mmCIF file of C-alpha atoms in Angstrom:
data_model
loop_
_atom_site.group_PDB
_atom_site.id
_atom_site.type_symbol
_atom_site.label_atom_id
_atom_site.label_comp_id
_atom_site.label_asym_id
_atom_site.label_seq_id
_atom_site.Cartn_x
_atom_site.Cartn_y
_atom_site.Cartn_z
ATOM 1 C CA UNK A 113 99.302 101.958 166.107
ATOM 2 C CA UNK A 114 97.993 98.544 166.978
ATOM 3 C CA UNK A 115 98.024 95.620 164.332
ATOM 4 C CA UNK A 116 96.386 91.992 164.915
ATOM 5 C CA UNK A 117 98.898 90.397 162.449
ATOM 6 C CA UNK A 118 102.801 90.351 162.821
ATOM 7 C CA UNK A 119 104.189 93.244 160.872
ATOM 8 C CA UNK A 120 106.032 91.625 157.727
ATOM 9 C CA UNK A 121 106.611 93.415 154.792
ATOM 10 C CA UNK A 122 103.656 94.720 154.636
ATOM 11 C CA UNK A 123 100.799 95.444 157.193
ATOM 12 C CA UNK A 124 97.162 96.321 157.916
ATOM 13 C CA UNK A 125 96.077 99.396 159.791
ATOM 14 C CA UNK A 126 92.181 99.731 159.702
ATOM 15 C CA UNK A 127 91.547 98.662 156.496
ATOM 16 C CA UNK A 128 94.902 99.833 154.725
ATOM 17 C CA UNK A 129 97.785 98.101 153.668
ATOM 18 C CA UNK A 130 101.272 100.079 154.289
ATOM 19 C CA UNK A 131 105.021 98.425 153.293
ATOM 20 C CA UNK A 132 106.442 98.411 156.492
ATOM 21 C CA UNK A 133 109.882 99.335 157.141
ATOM 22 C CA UNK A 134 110.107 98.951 160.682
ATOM 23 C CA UNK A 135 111.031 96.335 163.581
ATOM 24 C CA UNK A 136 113.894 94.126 164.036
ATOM 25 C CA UNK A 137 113.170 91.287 161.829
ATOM 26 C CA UNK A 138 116.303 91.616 159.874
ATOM 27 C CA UNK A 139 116.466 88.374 158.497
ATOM 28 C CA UNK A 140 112.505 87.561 158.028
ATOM 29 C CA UNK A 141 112.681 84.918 160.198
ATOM 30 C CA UNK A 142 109.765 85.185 162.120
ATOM 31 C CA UNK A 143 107.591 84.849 159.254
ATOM 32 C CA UNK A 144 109.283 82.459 157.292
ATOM 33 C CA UNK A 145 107.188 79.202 156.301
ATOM 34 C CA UNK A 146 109.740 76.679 156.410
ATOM 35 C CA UNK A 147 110.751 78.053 159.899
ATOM 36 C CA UNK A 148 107.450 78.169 161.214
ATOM 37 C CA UNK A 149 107.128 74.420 159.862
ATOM 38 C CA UNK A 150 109.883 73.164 162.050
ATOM 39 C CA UNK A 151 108.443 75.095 164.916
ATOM 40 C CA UNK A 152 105.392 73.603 164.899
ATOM 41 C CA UNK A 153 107.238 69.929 164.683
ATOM 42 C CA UNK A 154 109.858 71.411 167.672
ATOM 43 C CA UNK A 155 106.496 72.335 169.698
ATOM 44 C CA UNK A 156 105.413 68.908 169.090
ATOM 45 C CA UNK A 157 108.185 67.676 170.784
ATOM 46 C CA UNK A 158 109.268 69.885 173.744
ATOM 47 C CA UNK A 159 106.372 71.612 175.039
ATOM 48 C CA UNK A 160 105.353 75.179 175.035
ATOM 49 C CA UNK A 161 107.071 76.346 177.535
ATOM 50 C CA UNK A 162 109.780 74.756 180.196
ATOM 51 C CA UNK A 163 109.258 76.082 183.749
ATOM 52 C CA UNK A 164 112.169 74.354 185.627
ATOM 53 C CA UNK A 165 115.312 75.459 186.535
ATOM 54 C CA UNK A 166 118.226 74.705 184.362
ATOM 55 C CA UNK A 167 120.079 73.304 187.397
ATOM 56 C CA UNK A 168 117.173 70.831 188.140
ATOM 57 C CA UNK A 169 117.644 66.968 188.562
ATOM 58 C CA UNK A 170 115.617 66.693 185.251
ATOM 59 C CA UNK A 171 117.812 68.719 182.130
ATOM 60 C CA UNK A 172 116.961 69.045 178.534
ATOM 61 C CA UNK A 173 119.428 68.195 176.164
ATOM 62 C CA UNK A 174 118.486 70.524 173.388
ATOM 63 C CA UNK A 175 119.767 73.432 175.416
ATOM 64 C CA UNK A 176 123.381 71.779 176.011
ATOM 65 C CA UNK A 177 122.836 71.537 171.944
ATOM 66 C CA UNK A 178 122.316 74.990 171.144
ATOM 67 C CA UNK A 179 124.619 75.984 173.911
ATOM 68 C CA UNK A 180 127.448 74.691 171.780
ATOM 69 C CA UNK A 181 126.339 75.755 168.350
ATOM 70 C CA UNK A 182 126.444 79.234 169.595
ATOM 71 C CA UNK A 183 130.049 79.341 171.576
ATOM 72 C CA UNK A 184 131.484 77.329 168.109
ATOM 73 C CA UNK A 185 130.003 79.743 165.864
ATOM 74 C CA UNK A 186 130.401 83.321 168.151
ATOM 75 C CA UNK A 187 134.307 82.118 168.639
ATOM 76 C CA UNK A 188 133.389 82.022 172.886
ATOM 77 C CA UNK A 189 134.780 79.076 174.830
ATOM 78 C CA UNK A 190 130.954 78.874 176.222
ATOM 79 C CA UNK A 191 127.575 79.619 176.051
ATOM 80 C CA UNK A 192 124.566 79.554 178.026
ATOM 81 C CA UNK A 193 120.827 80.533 177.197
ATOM 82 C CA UNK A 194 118.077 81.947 178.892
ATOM 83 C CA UNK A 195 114.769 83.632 178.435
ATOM 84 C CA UNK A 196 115.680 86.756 177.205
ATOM 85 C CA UNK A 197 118.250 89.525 175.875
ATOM 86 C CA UNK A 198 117.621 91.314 179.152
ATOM 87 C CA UNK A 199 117.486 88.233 181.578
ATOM 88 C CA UNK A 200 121.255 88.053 180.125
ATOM 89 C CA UNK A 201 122.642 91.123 181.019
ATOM 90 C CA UNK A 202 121.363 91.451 184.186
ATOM 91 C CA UNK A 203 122.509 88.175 185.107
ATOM 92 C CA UNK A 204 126.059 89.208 184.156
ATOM 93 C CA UNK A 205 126.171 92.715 185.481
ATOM 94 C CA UNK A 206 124.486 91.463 188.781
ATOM 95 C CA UNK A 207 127.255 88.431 188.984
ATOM 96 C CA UNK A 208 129.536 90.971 188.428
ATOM 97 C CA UNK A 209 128.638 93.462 190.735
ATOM 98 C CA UNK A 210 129.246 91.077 193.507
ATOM 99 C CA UNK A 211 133.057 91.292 192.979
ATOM 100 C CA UNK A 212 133.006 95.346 194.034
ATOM 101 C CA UNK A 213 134.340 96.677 190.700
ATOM 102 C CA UNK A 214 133.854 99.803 188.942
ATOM 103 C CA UNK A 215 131.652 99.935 185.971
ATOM 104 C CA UNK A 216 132.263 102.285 182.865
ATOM 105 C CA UNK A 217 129.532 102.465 180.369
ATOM 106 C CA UNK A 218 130.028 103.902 176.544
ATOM 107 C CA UNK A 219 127.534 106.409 175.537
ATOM 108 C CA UNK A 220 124.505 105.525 175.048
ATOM 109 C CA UNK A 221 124.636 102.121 176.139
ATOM 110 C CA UNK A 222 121.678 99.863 176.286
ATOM 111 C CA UNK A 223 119.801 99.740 179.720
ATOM 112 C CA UNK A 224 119.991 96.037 179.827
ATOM 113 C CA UNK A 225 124.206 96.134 180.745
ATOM 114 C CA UNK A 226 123.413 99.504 182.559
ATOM 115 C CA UNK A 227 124.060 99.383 186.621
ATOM 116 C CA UNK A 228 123.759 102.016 188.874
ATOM 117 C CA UNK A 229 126.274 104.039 189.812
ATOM 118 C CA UNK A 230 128.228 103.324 186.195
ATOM 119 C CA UNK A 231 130.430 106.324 185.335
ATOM 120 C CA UNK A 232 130.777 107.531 181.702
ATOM 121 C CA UNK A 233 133.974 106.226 179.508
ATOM 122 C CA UNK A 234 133.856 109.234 177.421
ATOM 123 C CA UNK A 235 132.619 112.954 178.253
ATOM 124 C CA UNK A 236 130.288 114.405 176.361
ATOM 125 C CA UNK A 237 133.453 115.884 174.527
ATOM 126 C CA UNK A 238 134.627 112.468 174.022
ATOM 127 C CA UNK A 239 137.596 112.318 176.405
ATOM 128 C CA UNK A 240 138.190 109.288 178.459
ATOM 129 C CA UNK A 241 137.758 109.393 182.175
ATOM 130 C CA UNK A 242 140.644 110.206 184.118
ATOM 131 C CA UNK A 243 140.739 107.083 186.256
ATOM 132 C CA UNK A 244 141.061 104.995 183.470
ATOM 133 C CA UNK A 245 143.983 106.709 182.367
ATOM 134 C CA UNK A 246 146.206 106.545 185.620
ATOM 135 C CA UNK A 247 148.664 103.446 186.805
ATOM 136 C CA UNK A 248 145.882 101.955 189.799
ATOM 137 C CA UNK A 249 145.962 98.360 189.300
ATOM 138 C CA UNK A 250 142.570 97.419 189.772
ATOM 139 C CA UNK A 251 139.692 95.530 187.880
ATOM 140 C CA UNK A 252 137.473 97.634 186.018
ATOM 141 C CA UNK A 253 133.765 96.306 183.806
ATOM 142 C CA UNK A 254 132.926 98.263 180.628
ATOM 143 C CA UNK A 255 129.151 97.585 179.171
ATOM 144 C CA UNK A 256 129.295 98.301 175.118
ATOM 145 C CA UNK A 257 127.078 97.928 172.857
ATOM 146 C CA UNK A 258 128.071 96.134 169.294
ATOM 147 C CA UNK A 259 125.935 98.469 167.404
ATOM 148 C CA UNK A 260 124.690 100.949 169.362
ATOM 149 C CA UNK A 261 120.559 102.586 168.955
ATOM 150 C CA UNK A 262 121.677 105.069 165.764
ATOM 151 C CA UNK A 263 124.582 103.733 164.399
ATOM 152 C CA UNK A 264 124.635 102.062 161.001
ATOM 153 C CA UNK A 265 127.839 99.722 161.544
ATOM 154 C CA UNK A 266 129.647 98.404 164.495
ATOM 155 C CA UNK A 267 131.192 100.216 167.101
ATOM 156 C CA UNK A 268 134.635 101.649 167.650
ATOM 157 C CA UNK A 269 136.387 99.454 170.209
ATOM 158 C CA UNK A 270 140.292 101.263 169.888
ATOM 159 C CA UNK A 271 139.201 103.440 172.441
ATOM 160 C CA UNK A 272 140.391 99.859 174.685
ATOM 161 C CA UNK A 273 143.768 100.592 173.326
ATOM 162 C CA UNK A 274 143.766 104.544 175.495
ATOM 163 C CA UNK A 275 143.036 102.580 178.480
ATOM 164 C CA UNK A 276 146.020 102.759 181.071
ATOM 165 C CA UNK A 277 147.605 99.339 180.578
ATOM 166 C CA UNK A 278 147.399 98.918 184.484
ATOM 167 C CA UNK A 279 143.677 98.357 184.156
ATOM 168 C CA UNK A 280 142.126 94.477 184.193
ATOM 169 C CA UNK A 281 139.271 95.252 182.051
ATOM 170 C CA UNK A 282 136.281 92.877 181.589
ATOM 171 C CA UNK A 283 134.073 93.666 178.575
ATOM 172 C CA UNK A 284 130.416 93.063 178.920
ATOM 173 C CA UNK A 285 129.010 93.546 175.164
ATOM 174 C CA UNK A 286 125.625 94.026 173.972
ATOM 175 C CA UNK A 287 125.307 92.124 170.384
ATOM 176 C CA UNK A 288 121.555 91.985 170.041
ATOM 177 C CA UNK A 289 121.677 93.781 166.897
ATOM 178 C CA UNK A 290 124.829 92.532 165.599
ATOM 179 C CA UNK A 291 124.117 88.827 166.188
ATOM 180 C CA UNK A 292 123.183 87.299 163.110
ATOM 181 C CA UNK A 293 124.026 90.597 160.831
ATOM 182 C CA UNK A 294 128.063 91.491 161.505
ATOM 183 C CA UNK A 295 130.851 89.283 161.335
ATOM 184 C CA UNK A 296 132.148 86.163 159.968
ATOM 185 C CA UNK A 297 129.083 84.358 158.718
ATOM 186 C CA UNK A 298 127.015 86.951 160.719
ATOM 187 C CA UNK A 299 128.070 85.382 164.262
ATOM 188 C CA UNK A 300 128.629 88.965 166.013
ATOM 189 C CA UNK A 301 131.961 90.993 166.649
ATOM 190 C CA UNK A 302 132.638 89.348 169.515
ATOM 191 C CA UNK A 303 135.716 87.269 168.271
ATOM 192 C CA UNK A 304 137.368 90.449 166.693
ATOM 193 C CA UNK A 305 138.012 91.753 170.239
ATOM 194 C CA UNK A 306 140.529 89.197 170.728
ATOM 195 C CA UNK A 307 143.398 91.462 169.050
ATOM 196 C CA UNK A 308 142.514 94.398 172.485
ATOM 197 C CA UNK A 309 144.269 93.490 175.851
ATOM 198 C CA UNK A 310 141.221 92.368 177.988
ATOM 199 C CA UNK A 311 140.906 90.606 180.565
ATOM 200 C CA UNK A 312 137.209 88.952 180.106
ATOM 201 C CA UNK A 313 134.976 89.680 177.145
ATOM 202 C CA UNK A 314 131.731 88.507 177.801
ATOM 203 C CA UNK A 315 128.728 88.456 175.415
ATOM 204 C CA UNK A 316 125.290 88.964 175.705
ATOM 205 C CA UNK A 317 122.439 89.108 172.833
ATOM 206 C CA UNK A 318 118.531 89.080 172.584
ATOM 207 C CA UNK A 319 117.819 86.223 169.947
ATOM 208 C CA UNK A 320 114.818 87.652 169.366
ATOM 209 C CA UNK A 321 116.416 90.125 166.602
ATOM 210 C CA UNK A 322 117.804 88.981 163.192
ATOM 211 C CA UNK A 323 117.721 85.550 164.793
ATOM 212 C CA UNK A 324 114.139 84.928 165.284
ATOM 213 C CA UNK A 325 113.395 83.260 168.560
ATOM 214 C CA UNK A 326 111.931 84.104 171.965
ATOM 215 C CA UNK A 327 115.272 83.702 174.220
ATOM 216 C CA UNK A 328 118.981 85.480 175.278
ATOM 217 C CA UNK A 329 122.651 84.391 175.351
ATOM 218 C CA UNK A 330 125.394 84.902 177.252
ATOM 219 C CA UNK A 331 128.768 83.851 175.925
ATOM 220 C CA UNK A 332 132.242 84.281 177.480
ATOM 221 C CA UNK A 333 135.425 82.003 178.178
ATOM 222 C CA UNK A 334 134.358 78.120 179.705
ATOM 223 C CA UNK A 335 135.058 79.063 183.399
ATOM 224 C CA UNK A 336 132.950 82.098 183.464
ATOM 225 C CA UNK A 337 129.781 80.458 181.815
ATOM 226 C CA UNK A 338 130.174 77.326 184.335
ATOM 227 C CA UNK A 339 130.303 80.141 187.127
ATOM 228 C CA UNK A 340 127.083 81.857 185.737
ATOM 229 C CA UNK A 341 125.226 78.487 185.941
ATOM 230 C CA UNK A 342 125.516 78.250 189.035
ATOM 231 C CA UNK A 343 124.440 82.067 189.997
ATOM 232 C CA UNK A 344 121.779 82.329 191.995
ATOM 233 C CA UNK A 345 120.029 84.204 189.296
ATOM 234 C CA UNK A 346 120.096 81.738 186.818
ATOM 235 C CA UNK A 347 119.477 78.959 188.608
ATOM 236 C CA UNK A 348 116.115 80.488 190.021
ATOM 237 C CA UNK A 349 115.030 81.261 186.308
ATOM 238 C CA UNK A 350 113.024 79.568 184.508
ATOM 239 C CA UNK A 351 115.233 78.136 181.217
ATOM 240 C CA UNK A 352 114.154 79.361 177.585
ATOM 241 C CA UNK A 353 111.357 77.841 175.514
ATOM 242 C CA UNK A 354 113.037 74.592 174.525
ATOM 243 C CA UNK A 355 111.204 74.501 171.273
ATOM 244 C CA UNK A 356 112.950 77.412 169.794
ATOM 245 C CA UNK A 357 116.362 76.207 170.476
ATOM 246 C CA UNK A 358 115.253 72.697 168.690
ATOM 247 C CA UNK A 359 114.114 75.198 165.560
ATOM 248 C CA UNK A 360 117.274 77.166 165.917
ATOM 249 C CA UNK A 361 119.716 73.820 165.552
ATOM 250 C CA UNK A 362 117.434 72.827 162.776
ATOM 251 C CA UNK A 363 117.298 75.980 161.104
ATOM 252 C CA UNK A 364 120.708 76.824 160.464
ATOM 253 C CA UNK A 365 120.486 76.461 156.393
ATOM 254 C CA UNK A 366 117.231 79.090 156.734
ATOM 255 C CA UNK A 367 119.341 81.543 158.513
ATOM 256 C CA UNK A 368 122.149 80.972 155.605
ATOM 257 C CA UNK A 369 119.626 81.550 153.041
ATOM 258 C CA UNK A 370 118.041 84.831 154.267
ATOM 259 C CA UNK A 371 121.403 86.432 155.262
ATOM 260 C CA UNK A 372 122.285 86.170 151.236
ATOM 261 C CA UNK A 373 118.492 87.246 150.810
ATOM 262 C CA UNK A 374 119.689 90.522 153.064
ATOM 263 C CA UNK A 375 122.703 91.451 151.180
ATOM 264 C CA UNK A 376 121.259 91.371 147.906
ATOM 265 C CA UNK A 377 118.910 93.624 149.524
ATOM 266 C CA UNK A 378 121.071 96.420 150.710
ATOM 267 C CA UNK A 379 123.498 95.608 147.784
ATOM 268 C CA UNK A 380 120.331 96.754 145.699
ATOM 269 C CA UNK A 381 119.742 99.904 148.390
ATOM 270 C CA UNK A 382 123.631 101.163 148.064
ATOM 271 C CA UNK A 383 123.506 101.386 144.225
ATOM 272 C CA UNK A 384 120.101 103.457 143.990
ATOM 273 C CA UNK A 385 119.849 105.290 147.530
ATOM 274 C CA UNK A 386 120.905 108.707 147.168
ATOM 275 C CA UNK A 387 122.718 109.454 150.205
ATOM 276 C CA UNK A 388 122.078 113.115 151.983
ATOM 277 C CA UNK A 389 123.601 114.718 155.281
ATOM 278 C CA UNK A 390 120.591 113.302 157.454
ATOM 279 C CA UNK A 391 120.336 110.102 156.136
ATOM 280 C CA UNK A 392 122.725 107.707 156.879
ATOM 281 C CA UNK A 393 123.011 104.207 155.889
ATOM 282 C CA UNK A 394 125.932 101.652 155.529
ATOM 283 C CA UNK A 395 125.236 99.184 153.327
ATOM 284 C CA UNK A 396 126.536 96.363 155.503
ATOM 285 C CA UNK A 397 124.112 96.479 158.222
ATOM 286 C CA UNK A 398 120.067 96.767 157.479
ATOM 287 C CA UNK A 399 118.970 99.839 158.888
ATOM 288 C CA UNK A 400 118.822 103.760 157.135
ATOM 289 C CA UNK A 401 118.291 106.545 160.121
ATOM 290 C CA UNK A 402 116.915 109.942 159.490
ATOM 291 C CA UNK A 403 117.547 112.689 161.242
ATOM 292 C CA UNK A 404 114.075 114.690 160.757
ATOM 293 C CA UNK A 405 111.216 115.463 162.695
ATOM 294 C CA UNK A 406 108.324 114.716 159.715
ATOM 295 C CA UNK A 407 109.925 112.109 157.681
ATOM 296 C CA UNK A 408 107.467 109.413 159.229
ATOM 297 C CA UNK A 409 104.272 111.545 158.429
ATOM 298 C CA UNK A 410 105.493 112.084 155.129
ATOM 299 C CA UNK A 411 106.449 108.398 154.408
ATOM 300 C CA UNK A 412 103.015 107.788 156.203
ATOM 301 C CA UNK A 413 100.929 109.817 153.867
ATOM 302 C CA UNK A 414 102.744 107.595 150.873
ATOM 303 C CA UNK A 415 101.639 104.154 152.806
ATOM 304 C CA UNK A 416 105.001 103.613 154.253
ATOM 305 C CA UNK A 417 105.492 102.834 158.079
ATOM 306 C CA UNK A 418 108.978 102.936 159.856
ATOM 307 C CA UNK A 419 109.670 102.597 163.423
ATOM 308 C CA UNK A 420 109.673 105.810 164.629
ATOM 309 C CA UNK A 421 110.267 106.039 168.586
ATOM 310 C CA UNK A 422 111.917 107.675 171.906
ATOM 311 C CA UNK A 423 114.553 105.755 172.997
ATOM 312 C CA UNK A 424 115.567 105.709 176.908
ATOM 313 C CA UNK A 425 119.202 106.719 175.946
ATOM 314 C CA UNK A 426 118.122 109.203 173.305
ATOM 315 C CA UNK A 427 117.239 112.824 173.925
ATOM 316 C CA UNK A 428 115.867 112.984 170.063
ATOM 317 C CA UNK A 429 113.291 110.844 168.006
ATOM 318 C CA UNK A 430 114.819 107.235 166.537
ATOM 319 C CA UNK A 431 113.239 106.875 162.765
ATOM 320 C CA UNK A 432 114.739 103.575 161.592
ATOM 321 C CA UNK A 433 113.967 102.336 158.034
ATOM 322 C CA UNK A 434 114.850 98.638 158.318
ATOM 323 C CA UNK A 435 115.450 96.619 155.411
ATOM 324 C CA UNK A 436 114.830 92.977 155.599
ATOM 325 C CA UNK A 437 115.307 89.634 153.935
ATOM 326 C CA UNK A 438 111.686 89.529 153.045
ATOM 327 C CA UNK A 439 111.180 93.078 151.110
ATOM 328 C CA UNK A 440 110.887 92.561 147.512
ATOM 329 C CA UNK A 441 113.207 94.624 145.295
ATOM 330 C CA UNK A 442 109.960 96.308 144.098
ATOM 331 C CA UNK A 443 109.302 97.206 147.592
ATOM 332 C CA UNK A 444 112.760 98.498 147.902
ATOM 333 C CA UNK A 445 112.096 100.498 144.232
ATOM 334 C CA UNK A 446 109.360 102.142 145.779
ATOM 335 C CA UNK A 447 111.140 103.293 148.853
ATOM 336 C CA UNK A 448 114.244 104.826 147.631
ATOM 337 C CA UNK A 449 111.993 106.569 144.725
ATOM 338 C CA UNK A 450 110.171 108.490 147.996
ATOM 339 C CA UNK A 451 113.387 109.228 149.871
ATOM 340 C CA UNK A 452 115.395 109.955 146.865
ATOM 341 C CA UNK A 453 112.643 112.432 146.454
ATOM 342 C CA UNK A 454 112.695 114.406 149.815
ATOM 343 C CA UNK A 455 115.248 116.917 150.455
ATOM 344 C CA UNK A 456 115.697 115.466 154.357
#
């Protein structure tokens, strides 16, 4: 399906409007008027785009800004953007596969913090790896995601406390779809790891999710970040648009606002949803999955559109429903009516 408009709430596909349900707009952000308003003013300023290195003789002090917000509010001792999600986790994984240590990857982790030659954590009958259970000192990197492709809430991190003690485990966590959602205020998960014995925990998140803007973060302890500016890697990138950071420091009581917008939203969702065996939804986090092969004709037919995709680390179909800031509760009426309907 190709659109010429950004899919909101609701959107055009030749000639007829559909509520969409789709996407990863959680908060509405990208749409929002007042946002968009101190955009345009941010363009204004800084440009549309800043091709430089971050490391050149010339620096912009709106990153340095935003750099800060982020490791205050995420509970990391640092922070440093770049242009993407993606950008960040192959900057970390790449720094860190300089150092010779074995990767372990949890199931179905995204292929941003994936490296080759990463064994599994768990089988596929969910028991840990035997090298991670034996007394080798040695320093080991797990990739994670925060909420991983079907889940409905964050994930399960105890499996750290299994891990032979003799291990020095870094943490390399995906929280692109917990990052402005989960936690205190919606800042991620990443400050609950503290109470696990790790070594490192280092955090990396698309900003282009719930919070809106074209750009990546990765956050982890002051020494590490100062270490990762001055990777190769990152120093030959190109920083992040500059004008989305200035929106982001601006925007903060917008992102407030639509977060409260959200869980009045799902609030509304857990009181008339009736729940069934392939339907799952957690009322915390903005997303409903369904396990079925025809529930996005069928939703289709009544002018509804949900993402509805293959996923690289999926063998089956991903159909999301995604509740956002911006559906109105008669949008949300409408929906459950339809799924309360269907015997999925």
């Amino acid at each position: 399906m190709v659109v010429n408009n950004f899919p909101d709430r609701i959107l055009e596909i030749d000639g007829t409007a559909y509520l969409y349900f789709g996407g990863t707009s959680y908060l509405g952000i990208a749409t929002h008027p007042e946002f968009l308003q101190l955009l345009s003013q941010s363009l204004q300023q800084w440009g549309t785009a800043y091709g430089s290195s971050r490391n050149a003789n010339i620096t912009l002090s709106v990153y340095e800004r935003a750099e800060a917000l982020l490791a205050e509010k995420t509970g990391a001792g640092a922070a440093a953007v770049v242009s993407s999600g993606t950008l960040a986790g192959k900057i970390v994984t790449e720094h860190l596969l300089q150092n010779g240590v074995r990767f372990y990857h949890y199931p179905k982790t995204h292929p941003a913090i994936l490296v080759t030659n990463s064994l599994p954590l768990l089988d596929a009958h969910g028991t840990m790896h035997p090298d991670l259970l034996n007394d080798k000192n040695e320093p080991i990197v797990i990739t994670a995601d925060a909420v991983l492709g079907l889940a409905t809430g964050p994930t399960d991190f105890d499996f750290l406390n299994t891990i032979s003690k003799s291990k020095k485990i870094t943490l390399v966590l995906d929280e692109s779809h917990s990052l402005g959602l989960l936690g205190e205020q919606g800042w991620g998960i990443f400050k609950s790891l503290n109470k696990y014995q790790l070594d490192r925990t280092i955090m990396v998140s698309s900003l282009g999710k719930a919070m809106g803007i074209s750009g990546g973060v990765i956050a982890s302890d002051t020494h590490f970040i100062k270490t990762i500016k001055n990777d190769a890697l990152f120093v030959s990138s190109s920083g992040a648009n500059p004008a989305y950071f200035d929106t982001f420091l601006k925007a903060q009581h917008i992102y407030e606002a639509q977060q409260e917008k959200l869980k009045k939203n799902l609030e509304f969702v857990r009181q008339h949803l009736k729940m069934q065996p392939k339907l799952h939804f957690n009322h915390n986090y903005p997303v409903i999955y369904v396990i079925s092969d025809t529930i996005f004709a069928t939703l289709q037919r009544e002018k509804i559109i949900i993402s509805s995709f293959k996923y690289p680390t999926y063998q089956m179909r991903m159909n999301r429903i995604v509740i956002t800031s911006n559906h109105t509760t008669d949008d949300l009426k409408i929906l459950i009516e339809l799924l309360n309907s269907f015997e999925i």
